[in-house]
Amino acid sequence: MCRHHFVGRRTELARMAEIIDTVAGGSPRTVWIHGEPGIGKTTFARHALHSVDRPQLTVLDATAAEAESVLEFGVVEQIVRRVEPSILRGLPLLSRPVPSGTSPFAVGAEILALLGAEQLVGPVAMLVDDTQWIDTPSAQALAFVLRRIWADQVLTVLVSRTREVDDPDSPLHQLKRSCTDAVVIELAGLTGPDVGALSLAVRGHELPPAAAERIRVHAGGNPLHLGTLLQELPTTVLCGEHPRLPAPRSIVAAVRSTLHRLAEPPRLLLEALAVLDEPSPPARAAQVAGIPDAATAVGPAIGTGLLGWTSQTPIGLLNVTHSLYRNAIYEVIPLERRGRLHLRAARIVDPVTRWTHRVAATMSADPALATDLELAARDAGGAAQHMLAARYLRWAADLSVNRADYERRLLLSWVQTVFGPNRNTALAALPDITGCADSALRSLTLGLVALFATGDRVEAKRHLSAALDRPGDNADWICAVAAAGLAGTAVWSGAAAEAVEAARLAESHGGLPVRLADFVTVFRTVATCRTNGMESGLAELAHLPTEAVDVPPEQLDSLVCRGAVRTMLGDLVAAEVDLRAAIAMCRAGHHNMGGTTPLSYLAALHYVRGDWDDASILVDQALSLADPDEQPHHRVLRHMVACLVPAGRGQWRTATDHVDTAWAHANRVASPQDTRYAVIAEAVVHQARGEPAKMLTALRKLRYEAEPTAHTWWALWWRPLLVEALIATGHHAEGAEHLTALRILAAEVDYLRPTIVRLDAALSGSGASRRIEDQIADLAERSPRHSFFQAQLEADYGRRLADAGNARAALPYLTTALARFAGLGAGPFQCRTRQIIDRCAPNSLKEAPVSPYARGLSPRENQIAHLVRLNHTNREIAAELYITTKTVEYHLSNIFLKLGMTSRRQLRDDVVS
């Protein structure tokens, strides 16, 4: 075997040099390097990144491996190993092995912080080799990062084989979706002159051009094959006139020959490293190899070109130099010895990898090991490590003796999968699931996949009902999980009473997986809110600790639910505490079944409180963290909330895009609740445009109830809009009926008091009123400075006074409302209020309030300016917005330029004033 010698690739190196210079200038880039196995992709990438005549890069590299593609965050952990420990101290997820089931988005957020810290020294390159084998969580975390680096000195180099099957569900495809503008460098074979240069490096002299071209054609220009030929064939053969060269031995044959010539210690050392399949300290490799000391074996092994040595630790790490060599060494190890090596490796690796080696050491069905794996899966599932449990069960299935055990374990593995963060991977397994014998467990699995992966509630109900009707073996567990799934189908279909009954049945059987047990509580709570009122629903969560910070991660979904119910009740202070605690848990890597729901509810809370900048930031976070494969009903809520601030600020295209998206997902789901979300979004846009007739048309799509006892989610949102639209379009009797219902629902809701007064006044049609003026004055003292609802009340009352010819009395209300709207950046409302002032009191405003959102700043720049006002550091702003500190610096420089400022203090003073 020859060592790695680099020749040729001048055009590709020049392209990489241009890209590195661009990155050094503050523009991030992603490069895909493609090529056939052995074409020199890895050598090229490393040569390009470490060239001395280019900007110095900090290289964070990792190599994915097929055997490790099931290890969660395996690639991320390799990247992190290259980072100084001091940088990792403030990153709790990356400073230790990432726990199974951790949210990839939380890990991605910490990678962004890591990249920001590394850039304080200079440009950074992330290199991932053999990306086709990347594990799913690492791919999701890196995809999250690639979508958020904006003005950073970050180069991402992804190396993969050419023409890998582009499976839409594969981690590789997920990564590709996040870097559609990446530069692609396709490496072809070496040229004839390149072969001559390689001959000089390997043999000490150049081959004649004709001979170099001859062997280039023979080997297809593949550097690895060429190196083997140059190393092993004599000059007389390489330069001879025989029309055909001897057939080049395969890499496996060449490796076998090389190993045969080695003494036993270096051969055993190479075999041990091939089995370990990761860079390893010499002592560990020697222990697996069964040799007393690696020192005498390292030199001869390095001499073959098969063994590499890196000095990333004081001891140094050994590894096989190329994945093709590693695979070839592994293949030539006799099966019996290979099994022994895996068993030795199992004794010294971490617990998760230990199972990998135990399975690899098994050459036939092993019922005892399968049983052990099933028990390990039960423990992992009980600890909410569902993806780990699924992996163990799939291995157990493969080691099973009979078909029945195989199918049972296979089906259980996919049941565990749907409770984890990558539940959509179960879709690819549908042919295997349907190929199992008809049973209650098969029906249960198909029902859960339909419910949690595809969102097909009809199909889910059919399969889950079948599982409940004939549970068979393990009856209690199957009945419990099937009933839990039916509770979900009922809730999302609007059948509240049916959902409560199914949830109670699930809980009566017991034995539910941890994550599902908590979600059943959520189903029961939501259904109870709909049947008996929000207060009764809140009582279903009385088992939770009073303090949100004391709620354990296994009750995360219940905590989110409590925050949501409190938001619906108008208890905004307590709701915010719950939702922020839940978001903190998610940021710490804990997975919740509701996706971005806590961010959506917290954004809605800030919107009604008048904190529109905070709402905008939370919406951006929700959109950033959204899983492209999540269930549609989470998307409808998110896009409803996402349209609120853009609508209020007159950003019509953004707002209507969110409305259209909300309707697209609502029509797919076809549930009453999701229709309600889309209706609210549409009505809010029409309200901002001043179109009450269109508001009413949108709201008529709801199946609302006029009775005062009606308790529905988001009633405190759609009912005020409905009353406003009814009164404005002359439907006073119906408006009065709904206003009565709203008064009952909002009796204890402080933030809606201005709205109730406004709608009362509109319904009465009265002009000046001492009672209303006293109410406005009282509410003004208690309302936040930029209360949207207080501004609406003051603007509406001022308009009524102006319409009655009382301009002098109207002006104070109108100017106060104008200032509130300006502070919010509520352009359409501000414009209409200004028109009323100009009509009833021309020239009365010598200097109208200027909105800070009307000075040319982009939405992102406004968010950063807002966080600067809150005295956030650049690092804190980056963490809040899921960007890097370099991106924050880029936007701050633009803000200073647009506003004619030079410091953060000026910006803080300007925004405050």
mmCIF file of N, CA and C in Angstrom, residues 509-609:
data_model
loop_
_atom_site.group_PDB
_atom_site.id
_atom_site.type_symbol
_atom_site.label_atom_id
_atom_site.label_comp_id
_atom_site.label_asym_id
_atom_site.label_seq_id
_atom_site.Cartn_x
_atom_site.Cartn_y
_atom_site.Cartn_z
ATOM 1 N N HIS A 509 -55.350 0.965 32.332
ATOM 2 C CA HIS A 509 -54.549 -0.226 32.034
ATOM 3 C C HIS A 509 -53.116 -0.084 32.539
ATOM 4 N N GLY A 510 -52.580 1.142 32.540
ATOM 5 C CA GLY A 510 -51.228 1.373 33.028
ATOM 6 C C GLY A 510 -50.162 0.855 32.080
ATOM 7 N N GLY A 511 -48.911 1.078 32.452
ATOM 8 C CA GLY A 511 -47.791 0.575 31.658
ATOM 9 C C GLY A 511 -47.481 1.374 30.413
ATOM 10 N N LEU A 512 -48.018 2.598 30.300
ATOM 11 C CA LEU A 512 -47.764 3.405 29.109
ATOM 12 C C LEU A 512 -46.303 3.854 29.056
ATOM 13 N N PRO A 513 -45.711 3.959 27.857
ATOM 14 C CA PRO A 513 -44.386 4.573 27.753
ATOM 15 C C PRO A 513 -44.409 5.974 28.356
ATOM 16 N N VAL A 514 -43.283 6.391 28.912
ATOM 17 C CA VAL A 514 -43.233 7.644 29.670
ATOM 18 C C VAL A 514 -43.751 8.825 28.857
ATOM 19 N N ARG A 515 -43.240 8.963 27.647
ATOM 20 C CA ARG A 515 -43.634 10.101 26.829
ATOM 21 C C ARG A 515 -45.116 10.061 26.490
ATOM 22 N N LEU A 516 -45.629 8.892 26.164
ATOM 23 C CA LEU A 516 -47.034 8.778 25.803
ATOM 24 C C LEU A 516 -47.935 8.996 27.015
ATOM 25 N N ALA A 517 -47.509 8.522 28.188
ATOM 26 C CA ALA A 517 -48.314 8.713 29.395
ATOM 27 C C ALA A 517 -48.537 10.202 29.655
ATOM 28 N N ASP A 518 -47.503 10.991 29.478
ATOM 29 C CA ASP A 518 -47.640 12.436 29.684
ATOM 30 C C ASP A 518 -48.542 13.052 28.622
ATOM 31 N N PHE A 519 -48.418 12.557 27.388
ATOM 32 C CA PHE A 519 -49.243 13.115 26.316
ATOM 33 C C PHE A 519 -50.714 12.746 26.495
ATOM 34 N N VAL A 520 -50.991 11.586 27.088
ATOM 35 C CA VAL A 520 -52.374 11.216 27.388
ATOM 36 C C VAL A 520 -52.980 12.209 28.381
ATOM 37 N N THR A 521 -52.187 12.641 29.340
ATOM 38 C CA THR A 521 -52.657 13.677 30.268
ATOM 39 C C THR A 521 -53.024 14.941 29.510
ATOM 40 N N VAL A 522 -52.223 15.283 28.524
ATOM 41 C CA VAL A 522 -52.525 16.457 27.701
ATOM 42 C C VAL A 522 -53.836 16.259 26.950
ATOM 43 N N PHE A 523 -54.022 15.083 26.332
ATOM 44 C CA PHE A 523 -55.274 14.813 25.622
ATOM 45 C C PHE A 523 -56.474 14.977 26.557
ATOM 46 N N ARG A 524 -56.363 14.400 27.742
ATOM 47 C CA ARG A 524 -57.473 14.458 28.708
ATOM 48 C C ARG A 524 -57.744 15.902 29.131
ATOM 49 N N THR A 525 -56.682 16.665 29.342
ATOM 50 C CA THR A 525 -56.837 18.051 29.766
ATOM 51 C C THR A 525 -57.517 18.895 28.691
ATOM 52 N N VAL A 526 -57.040 18.759 27.457
ATOM 53 C CA VAL A 526 -57.619 19.534 26.357
ATOM 54 C C VAL A 526 -59.095 19.182 26.172
ATOM 55 N N ALA A 527 -59.392 17.896 26.222
ATOM 56 C CA ALA A 527 -60.786 17.471 26.047
ATOM 57 C C ALA A 527 -61.663 17.981 27.183
ATOM 58 N N THR A 528 -61.161 17.952 28.415
ATOM 59 C CA THR A 528 -61.934 18.443 29.548
ATOM 60 C C THR A 528 -62.186 19.943 29.428
ATOM 61 N N CYS A 529 -61.197 20.687 28.938
ATOM 62 C CA CYS A 529 -61.395 22.118 28.692
ATOM 63 C C CYS A 529 -62.572 22.349 27.749
ATOM 64 N N ARG A 530 -62.699 21.496 26.761
ATOM 65 C CA ARG A 530 -63.761 21.685 25.763
ATOM 66 C C ARG A 530 -65.132 21.252 26.276
ATOM 67 N N THR A 531 -65.154 20.277 27.174
ATOM 68 C CA THR A 531 -66.456 19.793 27.660
ATOM 69 C C THR A 531 -66.938 20.530 28.904
ATOM 70 N N ASN A 532 -65.999 20.844 29.813
ATOM 71 C CA ASN A 532 -66.395 21.405 31.111
ATOM 72 C C ASN A 532 -65.824 22.783 31.398
ATOM 73 N N GLY A 533 -65.058 23.329 30.485
ATOM 74 C CA GLY A 533 -64.498 24.652 30.699
ATOM 75 C C GLY A 533 -63.020 24.620 31.010
ATOM 76 N N MET A 534 -62.374 25.759 30.795
ATOM 77 C CA MET A 534 -60.923 25.839 30.930
ATOM 78 C C MET A 534 -60.466 25.606 32.368
ATOM 79 N N GLU A 535 -61.230 26.086 33.346
ATOM 80 C CA GLU A 535 -60.843 25.883 34.748
ATOM 81 C C GLU A 535 -60.850 24.394 35.096
ATOM 82 N N SER A 536 -61.857 23.675 34.591
ATOM 83 C CA SER A 536 -61.906 22.227 34.853
ATOM 84 C C SER A 536 -60.727 21.531 34.194
ATOM 85 N N GLY A 537 -60.372 21.976 33.002
ATOM 86 C CA GLY A 537 -59.206 21.395 32.335
ATOM 87 C C GLY A 537 -57.936 21.641 33.119
ATOM 88 N N LEU A 538 -57.782 22.858 33.641
ATOM 89 C CA LEU A 538 -56.596 23.173 34.425
ATOM 90 C C LEU A 538 -56.493 22.282 35.658
ATOM 91 N N ALA A 539 -57.658 21.926 36.228
ATOM 92 C CA ALA A 539 -57.656 21.057 37.413
ATOM 93 C C ALA A 539 -57.094 19.676 37.104
ATOM 94 N N GLU A 540 -57.159 19.241 35.838
ATOM 95 C CA GLU A 540 -56.601 17.942 35.454
ATOM 96 C C GLU A 540 -55.083 17.918 35.579
ATOM 97 N N LEU A 541 -54.465 19.092 35.690
ATOM 98 C CA LEU A 541 -53.004 19.188 35.787
ATOM 99 C C LEU A 541 -52.553 19.516 37.205
ATOM 100 N N ALA A 542 -53.442 19.306 38.170
ATOM 101 C CA ALA A 542 -53.128 19.645 39.561
ATOM 102 C C ALA A 542 -51.984 18.801 40.118
ATOM 103 N N HIS A 543 -51.694 17.663 39.479
ATOM 104 C CA HIS A 543 -50.616 16.808 39.965
ATOM 105 C C HIS A 543 -49.237 17.395 39.703
ATOM 106 N N LEU A 544 -49.131 18.374 38.812
ATOM 107 C CA LEU A 544 -47.828 18.963 38.504
ATOM 108 C C LEU A 544 -47.325 19.787 39.687
ATOM 109 N N PRO A 545 -46.008 19.853 39.882
ATOM 110 C CA PRO A 545 -45.476 20.746 40.907
ATOM 111 C C PRO A 545 -45.940 22.180 40.668
ATOM 112 N N THR A 546 -46.187 22.905 41.738
ATOM 113 C CA THR A 546 -46.660 24.285 41.623
ATOM 114 C C THR A 546 -45.653 25.151 40.881
ATOM 115 N N GLU A 547 -44.388 25.005 41.239
ATOM 116 C CA GLU A 547 -43.333 25.786 40.590
ATOM 117 C C GLU A 547 -42.927 25.111 39.279
ATOM 118 N N ALA A 548 -42.948 25.873 38.201
ATOM 119 C CA ALA A 548 -42.644 25.306 36.882
ATOM 120 C C ALA A 548 -41.241 24.707 36.827
ATOM 121 N N VAL A 549 -40.289 25.313 37.530
ATOM 122 C CA VAL A 549 -38.910 24.815 37.471
ATOM 123 C C VAL A 549 -38.769 23.453 38.139
ATOM 124 N N ASP A 550 -39.758 23.049 38.935
ATOM 125 C CA ASP A 550 -39.704 21.752 39.612
ATOM 126 C C ASP A 550 -40.338 20.627 38.793
ATOM 127 N N VAL A 551 -40.942 20.968 37.656
ATOM 128 C CA VAL A 551 -41.577 19.949 36.819
ATOM 129 C C VAL A 551 -40.484 19.128 36.136
ATOM 130 N N PRO A 552 -40.507 17.797 36.253
ATOM 131 C CA PRO A 552 -39.460 16.968 35.638
ATOM 132 C C PRO A 552 -39.644 16.871 34.126
ATOM 133 N N PRO A 553 -38.580 16.547 33.393
ATOM 134 C CA PRO A 553 -38.671 16.478 31.924
ATOM 135 C C PRO A 553 -39.722 15.501 31.416
ATOM 136 N N GLU A 554 -39.973 14.403 32.173
ATOM 137 C CA GLU A 554 -40.964 13.439 31.682
ATOM 138 C C GLU A 554 -42.386 13.984 31.727
ATOM 139 N N GLN A 555 -42.585 15.166 32.333
ATOM 140 C CA GLN A 555 -43.902 15.820 32.328
ATOM 141 C C GLN A 555 -43.856 17.126 31.539
ATOM 142 N N LEU A 556 -42.933 17.202 30.598
ATOM 143 C CA LEU A 556 -42.746 18.420 29.819
ATOM 144 C C LEU A 556 -43.994 18.794 29.034
ATOM 145 N N ASP A 557 -44.642 17.821 28.394
ATOM 146 C CA ASP A 557 -45.826 18.141 27.596
ATOM 147 C C ASP A 557 -46.967 18.641 28.477
ATOM 148 N N SER A 558 -47.094 18.093 29.673
ATOM 149 C CA SER A 558 -48.122 18.584 30.600
ATOM 150 C C SER A 558 -47.832 20.026 31.028
ATOM 151 N N LEU A 559 -46.564 20.347 31.219
ATOM 152 C CA LEU A 559 -46.196 21.716 31.579
ATOM 153 C C LEU A 559 -46.555 22.679 30.450
ATOM 154 N N VAL A 560 -46.258 22.284 29.221
ATOM 155 C CA VAL A 560 -46.635 23.112 28.073
ATOM 156 C C VAL A 560 -48.152 23.304 28.056
ATOM 157 N N CYS A 561 -48.872 22.229 28.307
ATOM 158 C CA CYS A 561 -50.331 22.294 28.299
ATOM 159 C C CYS A 561 -50.841 23.253 29.381
ATOM 160 N N ARG A 562 -50.241 23.197 30.573
ATOM 161 C CA ARG A 562 -50.676 24.104 31.635
ATOM 162 C C ARG A 562 -50.435 25.557 31.233
ATOM 163 N N GLY A 563 -49.294 25.821 30.621
ATOM 164 C CA GLY A 563 -49.034 27.177 30.144
ATOM 165 C C GLY A 563 -50.031 27.610 29.091
ATOM 166 N N ALA A 564 -50.418 26.671 28.201
ATOM 167 C CA ALA A 564 -51.388 26.998 27.156
ATOM 168 C C ALA A 564 -52.771 27.285 27.753
ATOM 169 N N VAL A 565 -53.199 26.452 28.693
ATOM 170 C CA VAL A 565 -54.516 26.664 29.324
ATOM 171 C C VAL A 565 -54.534 27.999 30.056
ATOM 172 N N ARG A 566 -53.465 28.304 30.767
ATOM 173 C CA ARG A 566 -53.414 29.584 31.475
ATOM 174 C C ARG A 566 -53.430 30.758 30.508
ATOM 175 N N THR A 567 -52.805 30.586 29.341
ATOM 176 C CA THR A 567 -52.880 31.635 28.315
ATOM 177 C C THR A 567 -54.316 31.829 27.863
ATOM 178 N N MET A 568 -55.023 30.725 27.646
ATOM 179 C CA MET A 568 -56.417 30.813 27.212
ATOM 180 C C MET A 568 -57.318 31.432 28.286
ATOM 181 N N LEU A 569 -56.954 31.237 29.557
ATOM 182 C CA LEU A 569 -57.719 31.830 30.660
ATOM 183 C C LEU A 569 -57.358 33.293 30.893
ATOM 184 N N GLY A 570 -56.302 33.755 30.236
ATOM 185 C CA GLY A 570 -55.873 35.134 30.424
ATOM 186 C C GLY A 570 -54.963 35.336 31.617
ATOM 187 N N ASP A 571 -54.526 34.266 32.254
ATOM 188 C CA ASP A 571 -53.586 34.352 33.374
ATOM 189 C C ASP A 571 -52.175 34.404 32.799
ATOM 190 N N LEU A 572 -51.822 35.576 32.268
ATOM 191 C CA LEU A 572 -50.616 35.684 31.458
ATOM 192 C C LEU A 572 -49.329 35.553 32.274
ATOM 193 N N VAL A 573 -49.340 36.012 33.510
ATOM 194 C CA VAL A 573 -48.127 35.938 34.322
ATOM 195 C C VAL A 573 -47.750 34.482 34.594
ATOM 196 N N ALA A 574 -48.729 33.703 35.092
ATOM 197 C CA ALA A 574 -48.453 32.289 35.376
ATOM 198 C C ALA A 574 -48.174 31.517 34.101
ATOM 199 N N ALA A 575 -48.884 31.859 33.021
ATOM 200 C CA ALA A 575 -48.670 31.172 31.746
ATOM 201 C C ALA A 575 -47.252 31.386 31.252
ATOM 202 N N GLU A 576 -46.755 32.614 31.364
ATOM 203 C CA GLU A 576 -45.404 32.894 30.887
ATOM 204 C C GLU A 576 -44.370 32.095 31.662
ATOM 205 N N VAL A 577 -44.552 31.968 32.970
ATOM 206 C CA VAL A 577 -43.611 31.200 33.789
ATOM 207 C C VAL A 577 -43.563 29.750 33.308
ATOM 208 N N ASP A 578 -44.736 29.151 33.086
ATOM 209 C CA ASP A 578 -44.785 27.761 32.615
ATOM 210 C C ASP A 578 -44.135 27.605 31.249
ATOM 211 N N LEU A 579 -44.490 28.481 30.338
ATOM 212 C CA LEU A 579 -44.010 28.336 28.962
ATOM 213 C C LEU A 579 -42.505 28.578 28.875
ATOM 214 N N ARG A 580 -41.998 29.545 29.623
ATOM 215 C CA ARG A 580 -40.552 29.786 29.584
ATOM 216 C C ARG A 580 -39.787 28.620 30.205
ATOM 217 N N ALA A 581 -40.324 28.026 31.261
ATOM 218 C CA ALA A 581 -39.673 26.852 31.851
ATOM 219 C C ALA A 581 -39.661 25.696 30.855
ATOM 220 N N ALA A 582 -40.761 25.513 30.126
ATOM 221 C CA ALA A 582 -40.826 24.446 29.123
ATOM 222 C C ALA A 582 -39.828 24.696 27.997
ATOM 223 N N ILE A 583 -39.737 25.950 27.545
ATOM 224 C CA ILE A 583 -38.796 26.289 26.468
ATOM 225 C C ILE A 583 -37.356 26.065 26.933
ATOM 226 N N ALA A 584 -37.079 26.390 28.197
ATOM 227 C CA ALA A 584 -35.737 26.153 28.729
ATOM 228 C C ALA A 584 -35.412 24.666 28.717
ATOM 229 N N MET A 585 -36.385 23.816 29.040
ATOM 230 C CA MET A 585 -36.160 22.367 28.987
ATOM 231 C C MET A 585 -35.880 21.921 27.558
ATOM 232 N N CYS A 586 -36.642 22.460 26.617
ATOM 233 C CA CYS A 586 -36.417 22.102 25.209
ATOM 234 C C CYS A 586 -35.025 22.546 24.763
ATOM 235 N N ARG A 587 -34.608 23.727 25.202
ATOM 236 C CA ARG A 587 -33.274 24.209 24.837
ATOM 237 C C ARG A 587 -32.186 23.344 25.450
ATOM 238 N N ALA A 588 -32.513 22.732 26.577
ATOM 239 C CA ALA A 588 -31.544 21.832 27.222
ATOM 240 C C ALA A 588 -31.512 20.463 26.554
ATOM 241 N N GLY A 589 -32.330 20.289 25.501
ATOM 242 C CA GLY A 589 -32.268 19.061 24.721
ATOM 243 C C GLY A 589 -33.401 18.091 24.949
ATOM 244 N N HIS A 590 -34.354 18.403 25.828
ATOM 245 C CA HIS A 590 -35.458 17.484 26.087
ATOM 246 C C HIS A 590 -36.495 17.588 24.968
ATOM 247 N N HIS A 591 -37.002 16.432 24.572
ATOM 248 C CA HIS A 591 -37.940 16.363 23.449
ATOM 249 C C HIS A 591 -39.374 16.455 23.952
ATOM 250 N N ASN A 592 -40.190 17.269 23.271
ATOM 251 C CA ASN A 592 -41.613 17.298 23.604
ATOM 252 C C ASN A 592 -42.429 16.963 22.361
ATOM 253 N N MET A 593 -43.548 16.292 22.573
ATOM 254 C CA MET A 593 -44.369 15.824 21.445
ATOM 255 C C MET A 593 -45.047 16.982 20.716
ATOM 256 N N GLY A 594 -45.161 18.131 21.379
ATOM 257 C CA GLY A 594 -45.874 19.263 20.796
ATOM 258 C C GLY A 594 -45.020 20.160 19.932
ATOM 259 N N GLY A 595 -43.767 19.815 19.715
ATOM 260 C CA GLY A 595 -42.913 20.601 18.824
ATOM 261 C C GLY A 595 -42.721 22.024 19.313
ATOM 262 N N THR A 596 -43.071 22.988 18.467
ATOM 263 C CA THR A 596 -42.837 24.406 18.789
ATOM 264 C C THR A 596 -44.032 25.041 19.495
ATOM 265 N N THR A 597 -44.972 24.237 19.990
ATOM 266 C CA THR A 597 -46.177 24.776 20.626
ATOM 267 C C THR A 597 -45.875 25.772 21.750
ATOM 268 N N PRO A 598 -44.915 25.499 22.674
ATOM 269 C CA PRO A 598 -44.688 26.492 23.737
ATOM 270 C C PRO A 598 -44.245 27.844 23.202
ATOM 271 N N LEU A 599 -43.453 27.865 22.136
ATOM 272 C CA LEU A 599 -43.039 29.135 21.541
ATOM 273 C C LEU A 599 -44.233 29.860 20.918
ATOM 274 N N SER A 600 -45.123 29.114 20.285
ATOM 275 C CA SER A 600 -46.298 29.725 19.662
ATOM 276 C C SER A 600 -47.197 30.374 20.703
ATOM 277 N N TYR A 601 -47.451 29.670 21.797
ATOM 278 C CA TYR A 601 -48.309 30.238 22.836
ATOM 279 C C TYR A 601 -47.651 31.437 23.512
ATOM 280 N N LEU A 602 -46.346 31.364 23.748
ATOM 281 C CA LEU A 602 -45.672 32.489 24.389
ATOM 282 C C LEU A 602 -45.659 33.704 23.466
ATOM 283 N N ALA A 603 -45.520 33.490 22.159
ATOM 284 C CA ALA A 603 -45.584 34.608 21.207
ATOM 285 C C ALA A 603 -46.970 35.245 21.223
ATOM 286 N N ALA A 604 -48.014 34.410 21.276
ATOM 287 C CA ALA A 604 -49.378 34.946 21.345
ATOM 288 C C ALA A 604 -49.578 35.766 22.623
ATOM 289 N N LEU A 605 -49.024 35.271 23.723
ATOM 290 C CA LEU A 605 -49.122 35.971 25.006
ATOM 291 C C LEU A 605 -48.479 37.355 24.910
ATOM 292 N N HIS A 606 -47.297 37.430 24.322
ATOM 293 C CA HIS A 606 -46.614 38.724 24.195
ATOM 294 C C HIS A 606 -47.364 39.648 23.238
ATOM 295 N N TYR A 607 -47.992 39.091 22.248
ATOM 296 C CA TYR A 607 -48.748 39.924 21.307
ATOM 297 C C TYR A 607 -49.885 40.645 22.025
ATOM 298 N N VAL A 608 -50.687 39.923 22.807
ATOM 299 C CA VAL A 608 -51.831 40.567 23.463
ATOM 300 C C VAL A 608 -51.363 41.531 24.550
ATOM 301 N N ARG A 609 -50.166 41.334 25.052
ATOM 302 C CA ARG A 609 -49.651 42.213 26.091
ATOM 303 C C ARG A 609 -48.994 43.456 25.503
#
